[in-house]
Tab-separated table of N, CA and C in Angstrom:
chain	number	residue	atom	x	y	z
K	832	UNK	N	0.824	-1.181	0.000
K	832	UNK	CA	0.000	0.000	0.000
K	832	UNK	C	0.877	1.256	0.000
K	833	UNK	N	2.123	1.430	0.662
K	833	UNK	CA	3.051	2.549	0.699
K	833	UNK	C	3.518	2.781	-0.671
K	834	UNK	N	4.130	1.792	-1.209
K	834	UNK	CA	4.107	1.797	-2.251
K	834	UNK	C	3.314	2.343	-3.543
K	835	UNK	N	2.066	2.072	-3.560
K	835	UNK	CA	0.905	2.752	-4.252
K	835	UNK	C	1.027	4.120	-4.497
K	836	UNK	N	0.846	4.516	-3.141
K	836	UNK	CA	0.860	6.130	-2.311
K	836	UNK	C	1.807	6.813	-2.793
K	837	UNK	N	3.094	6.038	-3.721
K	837	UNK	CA	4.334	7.419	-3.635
K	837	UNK	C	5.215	7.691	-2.499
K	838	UNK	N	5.249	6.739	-1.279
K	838	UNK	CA	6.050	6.430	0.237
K	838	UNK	C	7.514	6.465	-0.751
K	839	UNK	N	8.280	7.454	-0.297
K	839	UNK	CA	9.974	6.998	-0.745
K	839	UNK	C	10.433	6.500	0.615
K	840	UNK	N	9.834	6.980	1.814
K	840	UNK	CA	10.708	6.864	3.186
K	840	UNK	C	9.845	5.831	3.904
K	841	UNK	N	10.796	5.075	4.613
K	841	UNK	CA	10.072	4.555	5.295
K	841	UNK	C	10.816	3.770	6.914
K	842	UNK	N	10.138	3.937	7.657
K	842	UNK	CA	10.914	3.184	9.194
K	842	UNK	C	10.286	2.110	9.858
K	843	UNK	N	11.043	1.108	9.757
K	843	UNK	CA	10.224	-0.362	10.355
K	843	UNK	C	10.761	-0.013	11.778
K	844	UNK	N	9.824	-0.514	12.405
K	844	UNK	CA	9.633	-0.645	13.706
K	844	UNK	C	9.400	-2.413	14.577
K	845	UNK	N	10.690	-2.822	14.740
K	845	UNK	CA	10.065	-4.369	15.373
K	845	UNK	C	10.348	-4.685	16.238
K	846	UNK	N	9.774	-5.787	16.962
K	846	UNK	CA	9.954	-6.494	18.145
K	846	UNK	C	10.905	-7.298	18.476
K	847	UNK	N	11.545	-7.638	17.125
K	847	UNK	CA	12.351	-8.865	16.904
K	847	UNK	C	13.923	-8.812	16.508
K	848	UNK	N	14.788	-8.478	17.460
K	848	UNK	CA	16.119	-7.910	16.878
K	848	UNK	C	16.914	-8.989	15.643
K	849	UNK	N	16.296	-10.611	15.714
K	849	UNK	CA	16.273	-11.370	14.805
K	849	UNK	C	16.205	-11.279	13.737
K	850	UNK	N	14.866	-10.968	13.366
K	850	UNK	CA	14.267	-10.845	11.835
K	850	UNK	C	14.784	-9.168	11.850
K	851	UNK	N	14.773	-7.911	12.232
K	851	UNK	CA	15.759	-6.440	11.849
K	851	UNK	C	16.998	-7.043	11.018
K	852	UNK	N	17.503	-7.911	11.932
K	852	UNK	CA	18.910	-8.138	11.732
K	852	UNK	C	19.067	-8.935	10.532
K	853	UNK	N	18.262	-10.029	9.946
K	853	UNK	CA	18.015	-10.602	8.678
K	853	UNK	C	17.789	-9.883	7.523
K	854	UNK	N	16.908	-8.862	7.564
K	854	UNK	CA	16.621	-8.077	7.001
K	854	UNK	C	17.490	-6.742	6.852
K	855	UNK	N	18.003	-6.735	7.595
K	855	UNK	CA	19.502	-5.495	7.198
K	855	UNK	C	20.965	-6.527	6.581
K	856	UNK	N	20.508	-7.836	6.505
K	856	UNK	CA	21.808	-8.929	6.206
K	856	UNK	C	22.822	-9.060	7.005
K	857	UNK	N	22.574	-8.767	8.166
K	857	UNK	CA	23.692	-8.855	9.425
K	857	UNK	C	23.258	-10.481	10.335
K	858	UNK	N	22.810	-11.166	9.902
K	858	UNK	CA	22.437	-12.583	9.905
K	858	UNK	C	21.484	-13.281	8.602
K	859	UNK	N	22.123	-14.480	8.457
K	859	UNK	CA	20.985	-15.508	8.068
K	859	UNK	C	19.850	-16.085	8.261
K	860	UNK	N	19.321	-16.233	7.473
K	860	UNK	CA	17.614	-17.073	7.847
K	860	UNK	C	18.064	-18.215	7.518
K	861	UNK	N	17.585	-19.227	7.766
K	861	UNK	CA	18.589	-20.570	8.247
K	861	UNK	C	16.864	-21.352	8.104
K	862	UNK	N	16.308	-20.895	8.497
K	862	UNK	CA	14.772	-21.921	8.202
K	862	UNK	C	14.103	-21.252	6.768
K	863	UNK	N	14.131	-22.468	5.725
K	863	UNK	CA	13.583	-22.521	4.791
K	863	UNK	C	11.813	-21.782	4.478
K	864	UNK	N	11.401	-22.170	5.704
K	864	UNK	CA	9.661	-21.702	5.609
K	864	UNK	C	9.893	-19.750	5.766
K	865	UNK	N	10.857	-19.654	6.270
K	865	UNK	CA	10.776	-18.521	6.938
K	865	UNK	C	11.769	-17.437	5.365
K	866	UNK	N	12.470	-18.042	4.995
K	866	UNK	CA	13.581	-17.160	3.896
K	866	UNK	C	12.548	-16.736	3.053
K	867	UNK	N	11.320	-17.454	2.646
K	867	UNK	CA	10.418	-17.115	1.502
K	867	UNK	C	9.539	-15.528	1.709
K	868	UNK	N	9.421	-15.354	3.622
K	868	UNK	CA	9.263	-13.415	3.651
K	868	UNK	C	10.501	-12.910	3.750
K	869	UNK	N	11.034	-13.505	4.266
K	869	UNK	CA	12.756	-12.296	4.489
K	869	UNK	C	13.141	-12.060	2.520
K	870	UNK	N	13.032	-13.096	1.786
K	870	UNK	CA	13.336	-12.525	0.434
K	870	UNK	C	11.591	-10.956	0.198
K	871	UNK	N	11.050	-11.615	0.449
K	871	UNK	CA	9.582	-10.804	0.344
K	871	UNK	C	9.964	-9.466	0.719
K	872	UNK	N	10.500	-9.586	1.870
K	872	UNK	CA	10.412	-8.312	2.515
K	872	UNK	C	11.785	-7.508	1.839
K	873	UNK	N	12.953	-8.264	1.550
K	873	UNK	CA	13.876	-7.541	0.977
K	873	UNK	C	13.628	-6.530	-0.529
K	874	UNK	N	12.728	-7.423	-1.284
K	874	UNK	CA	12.306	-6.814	-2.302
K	874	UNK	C	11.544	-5.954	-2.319
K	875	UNK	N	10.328	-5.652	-0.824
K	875	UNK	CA	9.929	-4.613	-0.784
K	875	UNK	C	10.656	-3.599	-0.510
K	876	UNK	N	11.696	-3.170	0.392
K	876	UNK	CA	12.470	-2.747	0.242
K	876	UNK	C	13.103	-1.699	-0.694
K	877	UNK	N	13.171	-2.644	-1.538
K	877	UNK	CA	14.278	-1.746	-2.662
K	877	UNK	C	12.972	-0.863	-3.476
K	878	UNK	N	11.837	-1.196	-3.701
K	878	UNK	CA	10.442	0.120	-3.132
K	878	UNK	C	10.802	1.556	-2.966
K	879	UNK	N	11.483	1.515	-2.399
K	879	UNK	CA	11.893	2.693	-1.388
K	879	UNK	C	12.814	3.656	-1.675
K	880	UNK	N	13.109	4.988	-1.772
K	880	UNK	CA	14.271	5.301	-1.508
K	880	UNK	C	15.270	5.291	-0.276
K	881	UNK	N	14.481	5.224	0.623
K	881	UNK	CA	15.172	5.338	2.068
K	881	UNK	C	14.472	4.301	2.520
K	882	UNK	N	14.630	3.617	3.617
K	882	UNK	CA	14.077	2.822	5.171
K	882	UNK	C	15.178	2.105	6.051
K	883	UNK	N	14.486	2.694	7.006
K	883	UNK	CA	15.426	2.732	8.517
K	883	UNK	C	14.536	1.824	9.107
K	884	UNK	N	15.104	1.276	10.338
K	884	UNK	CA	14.435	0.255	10.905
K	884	UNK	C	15.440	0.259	12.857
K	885	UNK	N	13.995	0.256	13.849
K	885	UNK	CA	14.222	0.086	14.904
K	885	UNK	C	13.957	-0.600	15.309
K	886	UNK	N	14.688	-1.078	16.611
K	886	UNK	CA	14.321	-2.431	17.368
K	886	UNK	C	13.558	-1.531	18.690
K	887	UNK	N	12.093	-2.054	19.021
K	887	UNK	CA	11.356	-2.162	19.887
K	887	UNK	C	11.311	-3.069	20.702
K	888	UNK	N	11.420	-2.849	22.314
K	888	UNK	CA	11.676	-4.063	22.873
K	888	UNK	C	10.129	-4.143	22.925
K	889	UNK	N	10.045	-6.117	23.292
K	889	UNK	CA	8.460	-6.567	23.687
K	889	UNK	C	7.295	-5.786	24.260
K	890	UNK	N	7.833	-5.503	25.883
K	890	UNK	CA	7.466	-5.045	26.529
K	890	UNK	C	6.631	-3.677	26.149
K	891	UNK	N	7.588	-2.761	25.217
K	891	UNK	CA	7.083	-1.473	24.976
K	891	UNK	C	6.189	-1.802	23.832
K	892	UNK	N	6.290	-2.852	22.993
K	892	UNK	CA	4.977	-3.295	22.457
K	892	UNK	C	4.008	-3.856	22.377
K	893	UNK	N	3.351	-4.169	23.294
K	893	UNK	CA	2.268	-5.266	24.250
K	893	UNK	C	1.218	-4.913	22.815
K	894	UNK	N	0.757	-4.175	23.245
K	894	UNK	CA	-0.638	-3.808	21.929
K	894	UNK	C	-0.384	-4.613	20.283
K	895	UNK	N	0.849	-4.559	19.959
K	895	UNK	CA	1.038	-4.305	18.455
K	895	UNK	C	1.620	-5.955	18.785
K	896	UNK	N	2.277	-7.043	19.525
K	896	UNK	CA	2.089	-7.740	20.058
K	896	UNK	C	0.881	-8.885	20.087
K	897	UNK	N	-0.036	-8.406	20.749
K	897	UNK	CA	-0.988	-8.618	21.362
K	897	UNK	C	-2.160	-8.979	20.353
K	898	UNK	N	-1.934	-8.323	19.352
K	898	UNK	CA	-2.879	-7.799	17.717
K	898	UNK	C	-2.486	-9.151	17.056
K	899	UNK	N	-0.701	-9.015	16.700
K	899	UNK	CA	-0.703	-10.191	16.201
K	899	UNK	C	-0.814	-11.477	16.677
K	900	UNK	N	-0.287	-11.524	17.840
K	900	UNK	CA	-0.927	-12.876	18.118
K	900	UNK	C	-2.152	-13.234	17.947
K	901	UNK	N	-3.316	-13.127	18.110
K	901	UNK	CA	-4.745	-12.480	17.917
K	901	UNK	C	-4.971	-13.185	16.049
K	902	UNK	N	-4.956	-12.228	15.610
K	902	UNK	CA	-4.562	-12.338	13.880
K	902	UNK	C	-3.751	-13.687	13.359
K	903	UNK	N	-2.520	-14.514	14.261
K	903	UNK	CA	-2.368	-15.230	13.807
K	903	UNK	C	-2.992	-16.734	13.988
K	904	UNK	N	-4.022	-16.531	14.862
K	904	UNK	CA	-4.394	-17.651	15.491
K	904	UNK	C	-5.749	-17.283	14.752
K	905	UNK	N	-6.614	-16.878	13.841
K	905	UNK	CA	-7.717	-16.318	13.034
K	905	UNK	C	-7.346	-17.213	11.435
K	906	UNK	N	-8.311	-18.218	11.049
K	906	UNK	CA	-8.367	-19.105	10.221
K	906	UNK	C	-9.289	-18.079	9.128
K	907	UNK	N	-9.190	-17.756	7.834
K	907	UNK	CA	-9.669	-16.916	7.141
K	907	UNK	C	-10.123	-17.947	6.015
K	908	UNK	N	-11.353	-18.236	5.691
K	908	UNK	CA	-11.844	-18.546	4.387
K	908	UNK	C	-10.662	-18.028	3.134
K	909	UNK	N	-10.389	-19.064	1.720
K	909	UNK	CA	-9.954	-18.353	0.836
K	909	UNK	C	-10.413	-17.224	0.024
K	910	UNK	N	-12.109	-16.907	-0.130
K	910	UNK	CA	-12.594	-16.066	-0.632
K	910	UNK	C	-12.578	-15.041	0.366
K	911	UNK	N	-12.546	-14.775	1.312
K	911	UNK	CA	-12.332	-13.795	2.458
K	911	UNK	C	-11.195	-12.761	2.616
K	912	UNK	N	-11.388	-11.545	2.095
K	912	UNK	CA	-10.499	-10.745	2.374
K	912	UNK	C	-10.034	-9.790	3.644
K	913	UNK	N	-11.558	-10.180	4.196
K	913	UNK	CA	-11.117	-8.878	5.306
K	913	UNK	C	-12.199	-9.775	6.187
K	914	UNK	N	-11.977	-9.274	7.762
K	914	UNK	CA	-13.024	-9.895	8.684
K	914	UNK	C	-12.710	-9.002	9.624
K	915	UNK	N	-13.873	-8.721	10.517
K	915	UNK	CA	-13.848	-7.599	11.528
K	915	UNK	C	-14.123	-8.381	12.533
K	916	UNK	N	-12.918	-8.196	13.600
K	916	UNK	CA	-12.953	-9.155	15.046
K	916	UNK	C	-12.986	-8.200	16.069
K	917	UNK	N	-13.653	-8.843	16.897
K	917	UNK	CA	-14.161	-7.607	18.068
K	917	UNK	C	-13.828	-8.104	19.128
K	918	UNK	N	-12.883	-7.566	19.852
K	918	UNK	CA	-11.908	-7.581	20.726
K	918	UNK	C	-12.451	-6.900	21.973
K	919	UNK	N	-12.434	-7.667	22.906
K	919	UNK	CA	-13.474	-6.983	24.645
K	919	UNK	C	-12.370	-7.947	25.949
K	920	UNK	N	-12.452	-7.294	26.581
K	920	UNK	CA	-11.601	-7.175	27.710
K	920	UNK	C	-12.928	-8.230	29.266
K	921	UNK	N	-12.789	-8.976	29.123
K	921	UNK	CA	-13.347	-9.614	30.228
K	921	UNK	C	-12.882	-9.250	31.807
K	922	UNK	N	-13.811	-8.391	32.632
K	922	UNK	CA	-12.658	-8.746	33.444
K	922	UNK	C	-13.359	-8.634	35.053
K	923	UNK	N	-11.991	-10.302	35.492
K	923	UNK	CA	-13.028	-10.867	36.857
K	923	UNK	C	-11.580	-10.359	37.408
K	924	UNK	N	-11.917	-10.565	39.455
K	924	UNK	CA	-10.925	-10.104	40.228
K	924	UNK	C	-10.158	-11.664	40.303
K	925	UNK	N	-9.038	-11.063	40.449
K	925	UNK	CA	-8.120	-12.416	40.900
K	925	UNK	C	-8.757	-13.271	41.237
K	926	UNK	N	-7.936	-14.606	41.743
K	926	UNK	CA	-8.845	-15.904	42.433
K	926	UNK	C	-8.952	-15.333	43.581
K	927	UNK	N	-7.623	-14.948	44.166
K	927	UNK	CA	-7.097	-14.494	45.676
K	927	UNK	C	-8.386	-13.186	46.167
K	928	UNK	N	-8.994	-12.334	45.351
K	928	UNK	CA	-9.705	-11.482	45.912
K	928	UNK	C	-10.930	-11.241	45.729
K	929	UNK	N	-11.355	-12.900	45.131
K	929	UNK	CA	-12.972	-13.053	45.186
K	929	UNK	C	-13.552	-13.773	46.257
K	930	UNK	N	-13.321	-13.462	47.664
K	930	UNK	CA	-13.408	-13.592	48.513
K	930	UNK	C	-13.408	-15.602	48.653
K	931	UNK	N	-12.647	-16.047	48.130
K	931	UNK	CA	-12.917	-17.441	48.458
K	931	UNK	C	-11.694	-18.111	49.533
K	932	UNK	N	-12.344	-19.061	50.118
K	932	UNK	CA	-11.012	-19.311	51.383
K	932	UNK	C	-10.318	-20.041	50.684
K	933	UNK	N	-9.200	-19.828	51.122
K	933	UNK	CA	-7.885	-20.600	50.868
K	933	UNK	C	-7.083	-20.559	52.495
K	934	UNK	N	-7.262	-22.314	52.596
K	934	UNK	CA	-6.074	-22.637	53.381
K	934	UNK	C	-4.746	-22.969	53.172
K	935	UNK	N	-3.764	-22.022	54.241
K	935	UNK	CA	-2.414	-21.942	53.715
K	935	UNK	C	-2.014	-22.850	54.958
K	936	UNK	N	-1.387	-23.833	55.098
K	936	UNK	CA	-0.340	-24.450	56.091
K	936	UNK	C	1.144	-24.211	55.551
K	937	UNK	N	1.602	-23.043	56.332
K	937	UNK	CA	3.206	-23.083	56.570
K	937	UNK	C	3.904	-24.164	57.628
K	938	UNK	N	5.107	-24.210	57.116
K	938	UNK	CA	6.040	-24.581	58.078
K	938	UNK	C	7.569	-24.048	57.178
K	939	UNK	N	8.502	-24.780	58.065
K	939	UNK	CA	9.972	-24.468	57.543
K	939	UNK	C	10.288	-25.469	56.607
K	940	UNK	N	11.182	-25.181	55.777
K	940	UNK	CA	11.378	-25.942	54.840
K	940	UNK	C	12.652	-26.852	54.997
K	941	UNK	N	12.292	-28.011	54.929
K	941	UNK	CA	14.190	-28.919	54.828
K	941	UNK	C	14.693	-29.325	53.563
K	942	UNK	N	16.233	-29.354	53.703
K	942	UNK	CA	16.811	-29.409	52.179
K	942	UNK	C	16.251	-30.241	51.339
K	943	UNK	N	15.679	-31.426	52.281
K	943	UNK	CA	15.584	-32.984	51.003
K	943	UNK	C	13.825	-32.697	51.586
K	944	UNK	N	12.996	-31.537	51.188
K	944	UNK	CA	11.740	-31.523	51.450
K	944	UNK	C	11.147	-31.620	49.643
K	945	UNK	N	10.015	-32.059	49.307
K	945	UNK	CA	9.913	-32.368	47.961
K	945	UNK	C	9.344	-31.688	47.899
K	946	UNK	N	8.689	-30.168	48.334
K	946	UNK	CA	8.307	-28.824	47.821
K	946	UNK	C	9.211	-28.006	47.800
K	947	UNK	N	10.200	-28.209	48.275
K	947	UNK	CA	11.917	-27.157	47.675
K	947	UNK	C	12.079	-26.755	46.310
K	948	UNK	N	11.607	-27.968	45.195
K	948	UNK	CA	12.545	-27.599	44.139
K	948	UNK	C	11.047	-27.075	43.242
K	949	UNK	N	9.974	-27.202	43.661
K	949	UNK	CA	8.681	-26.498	42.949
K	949	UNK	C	8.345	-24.710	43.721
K	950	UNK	N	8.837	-24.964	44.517
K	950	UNK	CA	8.971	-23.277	45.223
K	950	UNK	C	10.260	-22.742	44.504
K	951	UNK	N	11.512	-23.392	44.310
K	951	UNK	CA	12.263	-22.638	43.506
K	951	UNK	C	11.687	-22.624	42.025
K	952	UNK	N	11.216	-23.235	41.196
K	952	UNK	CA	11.160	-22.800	39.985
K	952	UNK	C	10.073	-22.368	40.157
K	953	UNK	N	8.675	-21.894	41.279
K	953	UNK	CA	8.229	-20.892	41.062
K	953	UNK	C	8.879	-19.592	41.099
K	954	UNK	N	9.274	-19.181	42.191
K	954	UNK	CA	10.420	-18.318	42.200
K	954	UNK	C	11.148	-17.200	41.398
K	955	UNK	N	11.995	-19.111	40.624
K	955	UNK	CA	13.058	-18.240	39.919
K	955	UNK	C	12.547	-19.316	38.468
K	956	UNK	N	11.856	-18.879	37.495
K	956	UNK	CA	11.480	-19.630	36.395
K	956	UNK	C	12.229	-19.540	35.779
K	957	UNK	N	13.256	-18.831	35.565
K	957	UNK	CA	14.366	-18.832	34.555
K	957	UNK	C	15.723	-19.721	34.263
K	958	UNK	N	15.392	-20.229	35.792
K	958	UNK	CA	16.949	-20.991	35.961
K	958	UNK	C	16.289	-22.721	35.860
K	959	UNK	N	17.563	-23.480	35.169
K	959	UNK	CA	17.283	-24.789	34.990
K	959	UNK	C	16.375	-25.541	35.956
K	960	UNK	N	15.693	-26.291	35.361
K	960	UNK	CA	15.224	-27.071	36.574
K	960	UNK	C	14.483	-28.148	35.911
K	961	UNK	N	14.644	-29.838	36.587
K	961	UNK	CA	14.178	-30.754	35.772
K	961	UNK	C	12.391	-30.733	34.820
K	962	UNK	N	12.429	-31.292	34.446
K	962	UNK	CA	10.732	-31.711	33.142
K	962	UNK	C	10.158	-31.994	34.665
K	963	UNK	N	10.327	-33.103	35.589
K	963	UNK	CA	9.181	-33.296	36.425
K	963	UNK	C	8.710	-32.085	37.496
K	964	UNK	N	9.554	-31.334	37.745
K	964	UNK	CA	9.121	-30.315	38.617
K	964	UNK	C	8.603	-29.195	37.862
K	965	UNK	N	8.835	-28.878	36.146
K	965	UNK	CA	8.153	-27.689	35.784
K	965	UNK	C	6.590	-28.376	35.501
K	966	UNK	N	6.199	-29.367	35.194
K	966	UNK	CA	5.321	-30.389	35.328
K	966	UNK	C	4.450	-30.137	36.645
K	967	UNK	N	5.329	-30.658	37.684
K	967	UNK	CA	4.480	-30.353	38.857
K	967	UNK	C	4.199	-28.633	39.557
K	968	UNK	N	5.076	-28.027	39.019
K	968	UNK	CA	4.796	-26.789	39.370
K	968	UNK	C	3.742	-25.679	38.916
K	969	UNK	N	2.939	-26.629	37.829
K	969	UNK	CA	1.541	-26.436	37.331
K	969	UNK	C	0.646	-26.244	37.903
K	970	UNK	N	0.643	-27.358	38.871
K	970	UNK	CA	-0.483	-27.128	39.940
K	970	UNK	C	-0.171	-26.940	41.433
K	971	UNK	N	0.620	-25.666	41.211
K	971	UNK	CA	1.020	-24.796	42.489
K	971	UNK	C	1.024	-23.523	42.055
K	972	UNK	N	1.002	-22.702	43.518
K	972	UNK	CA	1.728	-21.174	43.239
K	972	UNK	C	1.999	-20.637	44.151
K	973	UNK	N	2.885	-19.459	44.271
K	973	UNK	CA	3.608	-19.007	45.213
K	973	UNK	C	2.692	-17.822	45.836
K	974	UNK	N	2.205	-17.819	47.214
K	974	UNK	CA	1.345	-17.629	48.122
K	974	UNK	C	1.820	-16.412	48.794
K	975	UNK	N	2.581	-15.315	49.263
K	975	UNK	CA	3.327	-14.475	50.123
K	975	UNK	C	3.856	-16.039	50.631
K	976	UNK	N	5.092	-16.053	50.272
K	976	UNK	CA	6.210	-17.022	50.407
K	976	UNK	C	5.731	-18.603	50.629
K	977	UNK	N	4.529	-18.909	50.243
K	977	UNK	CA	4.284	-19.668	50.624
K	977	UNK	C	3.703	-20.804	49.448
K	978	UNK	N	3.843	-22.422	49.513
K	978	UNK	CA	3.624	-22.925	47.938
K	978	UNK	C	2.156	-23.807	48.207
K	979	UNK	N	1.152	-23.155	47.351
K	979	UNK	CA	-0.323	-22.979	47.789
K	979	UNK	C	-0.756	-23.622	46.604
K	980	UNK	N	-1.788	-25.215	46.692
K	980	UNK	CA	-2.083	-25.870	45.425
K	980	UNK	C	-3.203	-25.651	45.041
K	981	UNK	N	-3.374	-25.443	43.665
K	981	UNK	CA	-4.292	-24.674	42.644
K	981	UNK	C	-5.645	-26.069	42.802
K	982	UNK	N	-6.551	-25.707	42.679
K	982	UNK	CA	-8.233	-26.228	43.282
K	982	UNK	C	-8.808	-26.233	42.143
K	983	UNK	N	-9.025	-26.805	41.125
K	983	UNK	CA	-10.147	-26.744	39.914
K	983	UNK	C	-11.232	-26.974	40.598
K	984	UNK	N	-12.433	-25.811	40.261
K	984	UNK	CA	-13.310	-25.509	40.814
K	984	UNK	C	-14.599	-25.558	39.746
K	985	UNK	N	-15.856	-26.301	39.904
K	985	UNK	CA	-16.503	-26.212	39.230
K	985	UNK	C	-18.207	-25.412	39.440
K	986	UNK	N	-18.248	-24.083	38.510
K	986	UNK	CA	-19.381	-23.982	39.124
K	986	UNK	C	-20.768	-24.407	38.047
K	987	UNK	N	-21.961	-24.520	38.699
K	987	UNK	CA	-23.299	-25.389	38.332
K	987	UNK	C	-24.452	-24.172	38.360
């Protein structure tokens, strides 16, 4: 569409310092499914007289983010060009502050206790930790310091 318009300038804006970086040729695309837009996009490109391109971190793009994920998970008929999706914000209070009881039993914790290593990778999710404990750490969560098991609740 810029194109159409007479656009000589133009500034990409992405999320992905990956694909910037493919697309300025300061890395390879290395997956076959994926080289078929990076050529796409190179040729749009040359379109242009000018385009600059910034890296946006995630965070500062939640919305634009948020859209595509949205859009890519949207199955479109082939005769279908356009579809209008209507996007609404549901919104209930936490579990914790819809007044429902939850019993917490503390105590102290010992080294060889088998809620140690599911309180650490609640914790600290980033750091290694075996398949069976990110597994079991599904149906837990971390309580004000405390490791509190999740209740599937059914209502009638």
């Amino acid at each position: 569409m810029l194109v159409e318009l007479g656009v000589q300038s133009v500034e990409i804006l992405g999320d992905s310092m990956l694909v910037l970086k493919q697309i300025a040729g300061e890395y390879k695309c290395l997956n076959p499914s994926l080289a078929v837009y990076l050529v796409a996009a190179r040729n749009l490109l040359t379109e242009f007289r000018e385009a600059t391109w910034e890296h946006i971190p995630r965070e500062e793009n939640f919305a634009a983010n948020e859209l595509a994920q949205v859009a890519s998970g949207i199955q479109m008929p082939e005769d279908c060009v356009q579809r209008i999706i209507k996007i609404g914000r549901k919104s209930l209070p936490s579990v914790l502050t819809r007044g429902m009881e939850i019993e917490v039993n503390s105590a102290l914790i010992a080294k060889d206790d088998w809620r140690e290593p599911i309180m650490a990778y609640l914790q600290y999710p980033t750091l290694p930790s075996e398949k069976r404990v990110r597994i079991m750490a599904t149906n837990y969560l971390m309580w004000n310091q405390d490791l509190v098991q999740k209740v599937r609740m059914r209502y009638y």
